[in-house]
Short mmCIF file of C-alpha atoms in Angstrom, two decimals:
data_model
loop_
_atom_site.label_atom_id
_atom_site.label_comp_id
_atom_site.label_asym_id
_atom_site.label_seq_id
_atom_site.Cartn_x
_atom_site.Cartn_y
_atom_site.Cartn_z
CA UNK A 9 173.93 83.96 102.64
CA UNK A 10 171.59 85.69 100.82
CA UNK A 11 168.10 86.85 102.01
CA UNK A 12 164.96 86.06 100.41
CA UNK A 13 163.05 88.79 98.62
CA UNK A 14 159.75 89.92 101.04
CA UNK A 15 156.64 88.51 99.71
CA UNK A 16 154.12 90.96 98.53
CA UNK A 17 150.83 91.01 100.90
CA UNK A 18 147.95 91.31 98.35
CA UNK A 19 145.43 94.02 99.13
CA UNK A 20 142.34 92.55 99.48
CA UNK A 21 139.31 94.59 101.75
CA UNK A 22 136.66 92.81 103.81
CA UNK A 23 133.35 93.72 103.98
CA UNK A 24 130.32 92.89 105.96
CA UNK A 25 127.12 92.43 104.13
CA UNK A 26 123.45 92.37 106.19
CA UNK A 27 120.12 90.53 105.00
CA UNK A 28 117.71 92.28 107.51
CA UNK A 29 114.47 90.37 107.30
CA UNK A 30 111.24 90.86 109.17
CA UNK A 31 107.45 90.58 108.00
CA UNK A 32 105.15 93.15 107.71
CA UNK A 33 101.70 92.87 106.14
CA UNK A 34 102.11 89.25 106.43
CA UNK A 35 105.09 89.42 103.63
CA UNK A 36 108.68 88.56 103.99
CA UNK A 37 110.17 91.65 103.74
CA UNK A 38 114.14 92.74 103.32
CA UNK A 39 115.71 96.15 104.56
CA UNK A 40 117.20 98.08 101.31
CA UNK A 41 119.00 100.60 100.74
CA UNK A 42 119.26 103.65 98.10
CA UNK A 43 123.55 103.90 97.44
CA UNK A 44 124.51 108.18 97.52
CA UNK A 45 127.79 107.37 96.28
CA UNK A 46 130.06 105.81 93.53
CA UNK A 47 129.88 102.81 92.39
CA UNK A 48 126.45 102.34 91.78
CA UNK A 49 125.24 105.54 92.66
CA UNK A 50 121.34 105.69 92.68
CA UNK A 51 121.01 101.75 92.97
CA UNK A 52 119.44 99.57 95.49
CA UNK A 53 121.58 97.58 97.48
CA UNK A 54 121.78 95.71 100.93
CA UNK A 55 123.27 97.11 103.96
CA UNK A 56 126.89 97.09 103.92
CA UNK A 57 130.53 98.32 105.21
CA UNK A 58 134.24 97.61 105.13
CA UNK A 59 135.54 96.28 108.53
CA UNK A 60 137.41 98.79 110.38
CA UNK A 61 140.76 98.25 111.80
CA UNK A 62 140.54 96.34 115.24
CA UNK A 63 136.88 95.43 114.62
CA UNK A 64 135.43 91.56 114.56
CA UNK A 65 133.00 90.40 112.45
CA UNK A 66 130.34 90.40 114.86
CA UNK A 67 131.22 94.07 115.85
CA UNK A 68 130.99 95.41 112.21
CA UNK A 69 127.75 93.94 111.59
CA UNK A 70 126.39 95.45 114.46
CA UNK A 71 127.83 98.54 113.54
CA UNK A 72 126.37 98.78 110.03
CA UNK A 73 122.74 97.65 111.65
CA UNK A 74 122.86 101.01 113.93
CA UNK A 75 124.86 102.90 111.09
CA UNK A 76 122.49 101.92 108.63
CA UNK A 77 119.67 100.24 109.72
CA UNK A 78 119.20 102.52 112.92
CA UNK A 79 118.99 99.13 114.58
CA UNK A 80 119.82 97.77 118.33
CA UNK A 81 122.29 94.70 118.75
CA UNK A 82 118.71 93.53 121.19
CA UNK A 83 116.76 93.91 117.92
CA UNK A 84 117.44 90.97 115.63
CA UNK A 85 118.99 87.29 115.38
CA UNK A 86 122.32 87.50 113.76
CA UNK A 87 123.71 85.26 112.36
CA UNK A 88 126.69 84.44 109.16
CA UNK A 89 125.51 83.16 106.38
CA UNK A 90 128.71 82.72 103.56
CA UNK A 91 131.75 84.07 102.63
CA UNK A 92 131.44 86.12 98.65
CA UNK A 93 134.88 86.90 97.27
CA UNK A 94 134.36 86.20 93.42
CA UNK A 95 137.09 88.34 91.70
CA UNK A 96 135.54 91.08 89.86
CA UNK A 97 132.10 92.02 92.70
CA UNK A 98 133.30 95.24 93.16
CA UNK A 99 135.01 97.44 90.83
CA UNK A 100 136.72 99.19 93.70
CA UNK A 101 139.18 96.16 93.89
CA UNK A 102 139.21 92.69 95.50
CA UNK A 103 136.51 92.89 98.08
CA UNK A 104 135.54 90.27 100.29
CA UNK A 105 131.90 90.47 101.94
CA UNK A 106 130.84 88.37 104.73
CA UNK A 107 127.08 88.02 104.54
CA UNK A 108 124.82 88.36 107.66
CA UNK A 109 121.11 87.21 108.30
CA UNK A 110 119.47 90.08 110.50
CA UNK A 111 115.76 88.48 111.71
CA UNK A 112 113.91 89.90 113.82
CA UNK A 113 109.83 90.85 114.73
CA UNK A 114 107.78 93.63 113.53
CA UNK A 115 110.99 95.83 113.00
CA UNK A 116 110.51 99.61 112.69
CA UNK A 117 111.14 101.95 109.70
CA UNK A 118 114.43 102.70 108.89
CA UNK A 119 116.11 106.25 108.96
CA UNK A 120 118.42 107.29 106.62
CA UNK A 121 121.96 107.12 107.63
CA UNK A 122 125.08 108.37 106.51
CA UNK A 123 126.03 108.04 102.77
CA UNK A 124 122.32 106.30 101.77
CA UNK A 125 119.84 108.29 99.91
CA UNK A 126 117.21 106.48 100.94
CA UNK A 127 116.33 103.73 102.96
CA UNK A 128 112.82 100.85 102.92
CA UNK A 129 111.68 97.75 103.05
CA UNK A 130 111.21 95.37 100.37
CA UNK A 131 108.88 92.68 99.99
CA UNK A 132 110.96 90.09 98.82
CA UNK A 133 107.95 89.18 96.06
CA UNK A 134 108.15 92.63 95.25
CA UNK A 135 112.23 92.77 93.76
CA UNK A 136 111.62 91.18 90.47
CA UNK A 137 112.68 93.28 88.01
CA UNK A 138 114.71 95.02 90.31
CA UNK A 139 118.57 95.64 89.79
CA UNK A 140 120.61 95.34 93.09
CA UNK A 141 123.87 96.94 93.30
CA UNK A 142 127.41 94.65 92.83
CA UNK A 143 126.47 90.87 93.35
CA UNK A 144 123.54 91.34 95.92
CA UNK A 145 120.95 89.83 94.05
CA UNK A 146 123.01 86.40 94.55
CA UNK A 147 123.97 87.71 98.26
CA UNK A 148 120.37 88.08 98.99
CA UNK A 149 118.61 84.42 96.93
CA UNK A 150 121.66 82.47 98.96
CA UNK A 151 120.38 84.41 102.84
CA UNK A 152 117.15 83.57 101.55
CA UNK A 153 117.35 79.83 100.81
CA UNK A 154 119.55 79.84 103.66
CA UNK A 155 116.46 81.27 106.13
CA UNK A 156 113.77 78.62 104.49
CA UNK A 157 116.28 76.11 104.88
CA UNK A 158 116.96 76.46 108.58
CA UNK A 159 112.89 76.86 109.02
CA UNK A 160 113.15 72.95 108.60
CA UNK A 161 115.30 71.50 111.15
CA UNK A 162 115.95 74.89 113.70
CA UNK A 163 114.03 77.18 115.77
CA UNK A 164 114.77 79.99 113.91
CA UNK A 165 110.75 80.59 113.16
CA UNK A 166 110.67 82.13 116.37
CA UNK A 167 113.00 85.23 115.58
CA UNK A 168 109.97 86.38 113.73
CA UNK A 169 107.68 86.98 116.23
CA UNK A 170 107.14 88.48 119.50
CA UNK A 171 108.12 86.89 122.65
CA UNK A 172 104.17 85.42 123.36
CA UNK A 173 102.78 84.20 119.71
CA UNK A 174 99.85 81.80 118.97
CA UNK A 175 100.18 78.54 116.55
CA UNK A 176 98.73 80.51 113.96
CA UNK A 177 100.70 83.39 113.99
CA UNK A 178 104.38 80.60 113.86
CA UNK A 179 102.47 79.03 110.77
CA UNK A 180 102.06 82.35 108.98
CA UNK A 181 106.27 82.81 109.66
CA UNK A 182 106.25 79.78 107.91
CA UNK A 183 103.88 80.85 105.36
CA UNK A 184 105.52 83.92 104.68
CA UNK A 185 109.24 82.50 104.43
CA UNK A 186 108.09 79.64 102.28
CA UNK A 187 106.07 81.06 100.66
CA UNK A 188 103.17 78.64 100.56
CA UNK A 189 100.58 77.93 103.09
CA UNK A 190 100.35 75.31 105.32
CA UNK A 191 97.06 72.73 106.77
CA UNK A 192 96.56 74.49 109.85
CA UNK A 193 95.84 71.39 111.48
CA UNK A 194 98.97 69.33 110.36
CA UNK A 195 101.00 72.18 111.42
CA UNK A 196 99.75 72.49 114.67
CA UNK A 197 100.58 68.46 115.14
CA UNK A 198 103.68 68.65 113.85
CA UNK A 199 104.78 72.15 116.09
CA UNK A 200 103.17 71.07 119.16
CA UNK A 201 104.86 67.69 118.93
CA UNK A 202 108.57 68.56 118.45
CA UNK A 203 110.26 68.64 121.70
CA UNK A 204 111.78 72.21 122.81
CA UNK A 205 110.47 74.29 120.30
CA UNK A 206 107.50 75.66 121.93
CA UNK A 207 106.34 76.63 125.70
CA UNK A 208 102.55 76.68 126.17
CA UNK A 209 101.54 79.22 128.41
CA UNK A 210 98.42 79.31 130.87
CA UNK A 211 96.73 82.19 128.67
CA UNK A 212 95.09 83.08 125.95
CA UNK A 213 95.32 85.77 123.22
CA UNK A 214 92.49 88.56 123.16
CA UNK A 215 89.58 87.21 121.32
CA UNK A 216 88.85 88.35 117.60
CA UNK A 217 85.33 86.93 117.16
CA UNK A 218 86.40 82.86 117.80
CA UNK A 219 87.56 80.86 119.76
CA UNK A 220 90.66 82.41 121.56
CA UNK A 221 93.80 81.14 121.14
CA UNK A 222 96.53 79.28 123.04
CA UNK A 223 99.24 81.76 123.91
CA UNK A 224 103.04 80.12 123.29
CA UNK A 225 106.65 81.15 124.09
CA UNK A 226 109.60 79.84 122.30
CA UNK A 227 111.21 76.88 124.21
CA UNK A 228 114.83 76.16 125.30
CA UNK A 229 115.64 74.03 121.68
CA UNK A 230 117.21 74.44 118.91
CA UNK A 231 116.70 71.75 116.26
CA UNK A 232 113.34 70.80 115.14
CA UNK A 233 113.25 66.87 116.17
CA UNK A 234 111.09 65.50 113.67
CA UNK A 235 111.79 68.46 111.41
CA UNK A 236 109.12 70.37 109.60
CA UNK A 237 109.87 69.59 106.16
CA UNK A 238 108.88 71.63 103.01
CA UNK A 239 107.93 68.85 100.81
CA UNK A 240 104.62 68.02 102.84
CA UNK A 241 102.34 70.10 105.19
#
């Protein structure tokens, strides 16, 4: 009896791929960086890195936000986003990347790490025009449309912003992300009203010449119930 010839394995790598988002200046704002070597040498692309052997998912993406990013697992939301294996991404052969959201509040300058040139934040209204390295442009528009999305129906607003926020500050998250504003009085209905999001706290914020404002934390929910829908304010 004859034995059957061992398949081949194919070689294919696995990467991890992070969308670091945060807002500064009021602006949605993505964490960049400047590529020091080969391919794409001199191009902007997102934060990125094969997965080592014995290493999860989770673990690699944490790595490359301290590697990279200079960034504490504490610091952000993280979350996947999709798989991006289209033959052809990466002329270094058959790479696989498995795309992160990293949100988080008010998050620092970077510092350069290993094997980056540079490192910065974007303003995401600021990239037209701009090349990204391999496919990131698509990587980045899918996290993107992926964030607004989850605005909708999730808490995820809240990643944004410190632990006590006011209703105005959540709207501008919204603002920002969307990129539209909002009524500030249907918004506060609509927030206020959805059960679990929000935790109204016996405070205020420090007064900037009006009336001060309600101090809120986020509340033990997940999913917006109504959800706050793009197509109306």
């Amino acid at each position: 009896m004859s034995s059957s010839p061992q398949s081949s394995v194919p070689e294919i790598h696995v990467a991890v791929d992070l969308i670091v988002l945060t807002l500064r200046g009021g602006e949605l704002s993505v964490l960049l960086i400047q590529r020091d070597d080969e391919p794409h040498k001199g191009s902007w692309a997102l934060p990125g890195g094969f997965i080592e052997y014995g290493e999860d998912l989770d673990g690699a993406a944490y790595r490359v936000l301290s590697d990279e990013a200079s960034l504490g697992s504490g610091a952000v939301h993280l979350e996947q986003v999709r798989t991006f294996g289209a033959p052809g991404r990466d002329p270094r052969g058959h790479v696989v990347s498995v795309a992160f959201m990293a949100l988080g509040a008010d998050l620092p300058d970077p510092l350069r790490g290993e094997d980056v040139a540079d490192a910065r934040w974007w303003s995401v209204a600021d990239l037209d025009g701009i090349s990204l390295a391999f496919d990131h442009a698509t990587v980045l528009e899918a996290s993107i449309e992926r964030a607004r999305s989850k605005l909708e129906y999730t808490t995820l607003a809240v990643t944004f912003l410190p632990e006590e926020f006011t209703i105005s500050q959540l709207r501008g998250v919204y603002e920002s992300v969307w990129g539209r504003s909002l009524d500030a009085g249907n918004f506060h209905r609509k927030a206020t009203r959805s059960e679990g999001f929000l935790m109204e706290l016996d405070r205020h914020a420090a007064p900037t010449g009006g009336r001060p404002a309600r101090l809120y934390r986020a509340g033990s929910g997940t999913s917006l119930v109504p959800p706050l829908l793009r197509a109306g304010d």
